[in-house]
Coordinates of C-alpha atoms in Angstrom, one line a residue:
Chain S
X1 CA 0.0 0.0 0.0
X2 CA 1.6 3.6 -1.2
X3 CA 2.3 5.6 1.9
X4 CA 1.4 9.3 2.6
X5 CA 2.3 11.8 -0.5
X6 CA 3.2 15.1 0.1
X7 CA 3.5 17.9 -3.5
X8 CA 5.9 19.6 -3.5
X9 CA 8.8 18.7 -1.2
X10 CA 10.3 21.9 -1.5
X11 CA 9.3 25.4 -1.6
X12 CA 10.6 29.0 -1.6
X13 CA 7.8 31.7 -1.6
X14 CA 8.5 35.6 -0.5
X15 CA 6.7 37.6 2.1
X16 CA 2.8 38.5 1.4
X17 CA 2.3 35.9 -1.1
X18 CA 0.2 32.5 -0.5
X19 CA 1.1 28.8 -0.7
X20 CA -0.7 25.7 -1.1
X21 CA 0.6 22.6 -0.1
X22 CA -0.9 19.2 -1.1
X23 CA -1.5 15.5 0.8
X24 CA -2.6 12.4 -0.6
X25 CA -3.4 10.2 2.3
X26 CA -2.7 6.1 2.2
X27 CA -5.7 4.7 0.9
X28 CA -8.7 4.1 2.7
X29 CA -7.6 6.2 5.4
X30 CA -10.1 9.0 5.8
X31 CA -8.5 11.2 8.4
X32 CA -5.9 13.5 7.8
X33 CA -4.2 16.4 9.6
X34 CA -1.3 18.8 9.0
X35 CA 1.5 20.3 11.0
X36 CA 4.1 22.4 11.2
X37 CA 7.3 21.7 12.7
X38 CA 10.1 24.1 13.2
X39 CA 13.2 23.9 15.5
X40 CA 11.6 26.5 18.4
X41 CA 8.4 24.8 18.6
X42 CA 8.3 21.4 17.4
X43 CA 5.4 19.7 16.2
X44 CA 2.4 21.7 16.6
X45 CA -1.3 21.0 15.3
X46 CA -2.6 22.8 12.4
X47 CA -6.0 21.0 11.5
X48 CA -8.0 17.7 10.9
X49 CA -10.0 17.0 8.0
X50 CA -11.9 14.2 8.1
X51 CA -14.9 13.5 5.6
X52 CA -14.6 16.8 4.1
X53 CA -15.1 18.2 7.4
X54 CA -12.6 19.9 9.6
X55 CA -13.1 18.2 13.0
X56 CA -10.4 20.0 15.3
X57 CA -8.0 22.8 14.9
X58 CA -4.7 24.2 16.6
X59 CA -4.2 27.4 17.7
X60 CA -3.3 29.0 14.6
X61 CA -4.2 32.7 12.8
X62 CA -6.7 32.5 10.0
X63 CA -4.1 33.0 7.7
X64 CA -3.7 29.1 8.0
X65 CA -6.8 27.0 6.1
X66 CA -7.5 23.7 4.5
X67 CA -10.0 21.9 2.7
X68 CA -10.5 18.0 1.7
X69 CA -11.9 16.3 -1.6
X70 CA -14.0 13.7 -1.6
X71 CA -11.7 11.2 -2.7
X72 CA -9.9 12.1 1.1
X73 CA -6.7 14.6 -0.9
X74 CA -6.4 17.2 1.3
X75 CA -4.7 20.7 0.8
X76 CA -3.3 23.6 3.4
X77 CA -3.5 27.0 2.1
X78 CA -1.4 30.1 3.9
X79 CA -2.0 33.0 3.0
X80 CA 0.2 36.6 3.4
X81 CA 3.4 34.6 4.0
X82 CA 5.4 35.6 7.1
X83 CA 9.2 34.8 7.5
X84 CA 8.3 32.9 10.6
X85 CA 6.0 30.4 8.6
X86 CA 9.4 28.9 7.4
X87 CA 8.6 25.3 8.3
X88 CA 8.7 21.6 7.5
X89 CA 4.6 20.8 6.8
X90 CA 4.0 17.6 7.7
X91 CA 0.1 15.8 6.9
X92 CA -0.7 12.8 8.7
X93 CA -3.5 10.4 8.2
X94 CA -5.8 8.0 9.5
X95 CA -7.8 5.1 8.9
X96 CA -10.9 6.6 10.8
X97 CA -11.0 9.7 13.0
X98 CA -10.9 7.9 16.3
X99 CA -7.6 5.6 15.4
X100 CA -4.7 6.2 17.4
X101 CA -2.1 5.4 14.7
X102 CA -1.5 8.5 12.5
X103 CA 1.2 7.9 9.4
X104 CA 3.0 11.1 7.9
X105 CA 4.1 11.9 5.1
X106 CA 7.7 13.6 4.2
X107 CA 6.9 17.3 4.5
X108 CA 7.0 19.8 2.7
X109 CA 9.9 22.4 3.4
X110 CA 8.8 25.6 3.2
X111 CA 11.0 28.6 3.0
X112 CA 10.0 32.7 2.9
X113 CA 12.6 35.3 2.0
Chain N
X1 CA -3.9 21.4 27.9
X2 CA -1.6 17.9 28.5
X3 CA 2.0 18.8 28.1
X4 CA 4.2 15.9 27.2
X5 CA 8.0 16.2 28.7
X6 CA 10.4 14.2 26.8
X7 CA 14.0 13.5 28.9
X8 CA 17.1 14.1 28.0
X9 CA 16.9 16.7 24.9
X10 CA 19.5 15.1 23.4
X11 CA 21.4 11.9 23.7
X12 CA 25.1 10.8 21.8
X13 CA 26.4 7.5 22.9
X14 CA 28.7 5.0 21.1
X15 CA 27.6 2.1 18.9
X16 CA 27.0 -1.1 20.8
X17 CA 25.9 1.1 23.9
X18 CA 22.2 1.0 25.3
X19 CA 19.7 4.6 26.0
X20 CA 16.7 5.3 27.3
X21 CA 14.5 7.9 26.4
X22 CA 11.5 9.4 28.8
X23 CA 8.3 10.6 27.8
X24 CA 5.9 12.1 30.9
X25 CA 2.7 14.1 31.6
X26 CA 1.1 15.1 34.6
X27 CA -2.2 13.8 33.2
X28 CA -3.2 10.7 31.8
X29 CA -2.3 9.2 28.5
X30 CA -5.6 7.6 26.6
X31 CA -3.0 6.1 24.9
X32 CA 1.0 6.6 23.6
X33 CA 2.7 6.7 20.5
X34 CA 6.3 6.7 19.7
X35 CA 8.1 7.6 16.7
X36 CA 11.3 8.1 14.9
X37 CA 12.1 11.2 12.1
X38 CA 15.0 11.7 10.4
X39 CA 16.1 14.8 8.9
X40 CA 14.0 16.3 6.2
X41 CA 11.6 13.5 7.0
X42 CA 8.1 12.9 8.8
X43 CA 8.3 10.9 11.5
X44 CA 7.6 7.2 11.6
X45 CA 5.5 5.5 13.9
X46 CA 7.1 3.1 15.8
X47 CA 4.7 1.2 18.3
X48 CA 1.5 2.4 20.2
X49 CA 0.6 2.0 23.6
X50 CA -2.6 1.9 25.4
X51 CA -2.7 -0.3 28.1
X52 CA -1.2 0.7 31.8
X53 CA 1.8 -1.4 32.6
X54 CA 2.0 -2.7 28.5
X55 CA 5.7 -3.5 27.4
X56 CA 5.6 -3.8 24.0
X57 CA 9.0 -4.9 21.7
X58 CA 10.1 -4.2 18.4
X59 CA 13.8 -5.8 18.2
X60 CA 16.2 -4.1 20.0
X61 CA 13.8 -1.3 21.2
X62 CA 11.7 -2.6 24.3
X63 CA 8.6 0.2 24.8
X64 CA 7.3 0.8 28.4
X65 CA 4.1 2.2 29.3
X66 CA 3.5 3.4 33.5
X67 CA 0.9 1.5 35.4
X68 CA -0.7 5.1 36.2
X69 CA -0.3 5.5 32.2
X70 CA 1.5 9.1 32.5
X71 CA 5.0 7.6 32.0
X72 CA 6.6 5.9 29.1
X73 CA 10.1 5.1 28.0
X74 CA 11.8 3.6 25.2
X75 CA 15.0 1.3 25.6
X76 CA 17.7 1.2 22.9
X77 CA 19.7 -2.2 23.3
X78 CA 23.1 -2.6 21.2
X79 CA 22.5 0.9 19.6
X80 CA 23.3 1.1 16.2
X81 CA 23.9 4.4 13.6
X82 CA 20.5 3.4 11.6
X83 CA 19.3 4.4 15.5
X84 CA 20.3 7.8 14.7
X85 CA 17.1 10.4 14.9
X86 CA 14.9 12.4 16.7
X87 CA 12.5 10.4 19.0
X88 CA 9.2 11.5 19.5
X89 CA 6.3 10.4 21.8
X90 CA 2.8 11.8 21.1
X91 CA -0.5 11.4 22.4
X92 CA -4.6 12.1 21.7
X93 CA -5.7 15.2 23.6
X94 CA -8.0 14.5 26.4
X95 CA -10.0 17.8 25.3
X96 CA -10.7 16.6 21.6
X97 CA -10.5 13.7 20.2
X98 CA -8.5 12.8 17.2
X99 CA -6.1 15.6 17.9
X100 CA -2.7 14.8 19.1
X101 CA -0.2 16.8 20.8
X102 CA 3.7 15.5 20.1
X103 CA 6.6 16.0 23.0
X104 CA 10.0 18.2 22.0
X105 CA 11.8 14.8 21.0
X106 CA 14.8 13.2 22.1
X107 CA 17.7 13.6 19.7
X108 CA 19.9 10.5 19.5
X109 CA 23.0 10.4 17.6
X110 CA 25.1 7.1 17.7
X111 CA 28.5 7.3 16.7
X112 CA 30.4 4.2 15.4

């Protein structure tokens, strides 16, 4: 079974403009939520999508959003880049939305100049 | 909010050597994960716990979970450089479920 995809790996965007990141979760699985992980804060909670439906979300500025498809592909969307959104995005995924076991996918690096 | 403590921040010992790594909270886990990143990677889930007391083992690395379930640690036997990586244990919140919350990680670096 393919593991969690992440488009693209790498990214370098400049202040005030917007980014969207894509994850394609393992199949079957249902559930997925992003992170971001940086050096000073580690791995913090951006959202969970699950059935089209966001179910939770972390304690991040609106500038931070995502959606799901109905075929469970989920995208992040940030918009008016700051220089501290420079981050590793991670996007996990589940089988259902109560699982414990959450898989990630490689990241996405993003930096902002 | 649950705040997960990992112990030590960061760990370098030589090949053949054996660690452990601690993962506490003053409040109870539902349940405890444990996984390994590598740089430029996501991290990959090693073993889950859920049970109070569980010892789970996956080769050389022998996963404890506290009786009182607010404690876990992972043993390293014989390390080896493929042990090399940042350690992390997470855990569902208690305040919504499905969301997890991840400790700072334990780095490990084994030399040969």
């Amino acid at each position: 079974k393919a593991g969690v995809t992440q488009t693209p790996r790498y990214l370098i965007k400049t202040r005030g403009q917007q980014v969207t990141l894509s994850c394609s979760p393992i199949s079957g699985h249902r559930s997925v939520s992003w992170y971001q992980q940086t050096p000073g804060q580690g791995l913090q909670f951006l959202f969970e999508y699950f059935s089209e439906t966001q179910r939770n979300k972390g304690n991040f500025p609106g500038r931070f959003s995502g959606r799901q498809f109905s075929n469970s592909r989920s995208e992040m969307n940030v918009s008016t880049l700051e220089l501290g959104d420079s981050a590793l995005y991670l996007c996990a995924s589940k089988s259902t939305a109560s699982s414990y076991e959450q898989y990630f996918g490689p990241g996405t690096r993003l930096t902002v100049t | 909010t649950q705040l997960l403590e990992q112990s030590p921040q960061f760990l370098s010992i030589q090949e053949g050597e054996n660690l452990t790594v601690y993962c506490n909270s003053s409040s109870v886990f539902s349940s405890l994960q444990w996984y390994r990143q590598e740089p430029g990677e996501g991290p990959v889930l090693l073993v889950t716990v859920v049970t109070g007391g569980e010892v789970k083992k996956l080769k050389r690395l022998t996963f404890q979970f506290g009786d009182a379930r607010k404690d876990s640690s992972l043993h390293i036997t014989a390390a080896q450089p493929g042990d090399t990586g940042l350690y992390l244990c997470a855990s569902m919140t208690t305040d919504s479920w499905g969301k997890f919350q991840f400790g700072a990680g334990t780095q490990v670096v084994v030399t040969p």
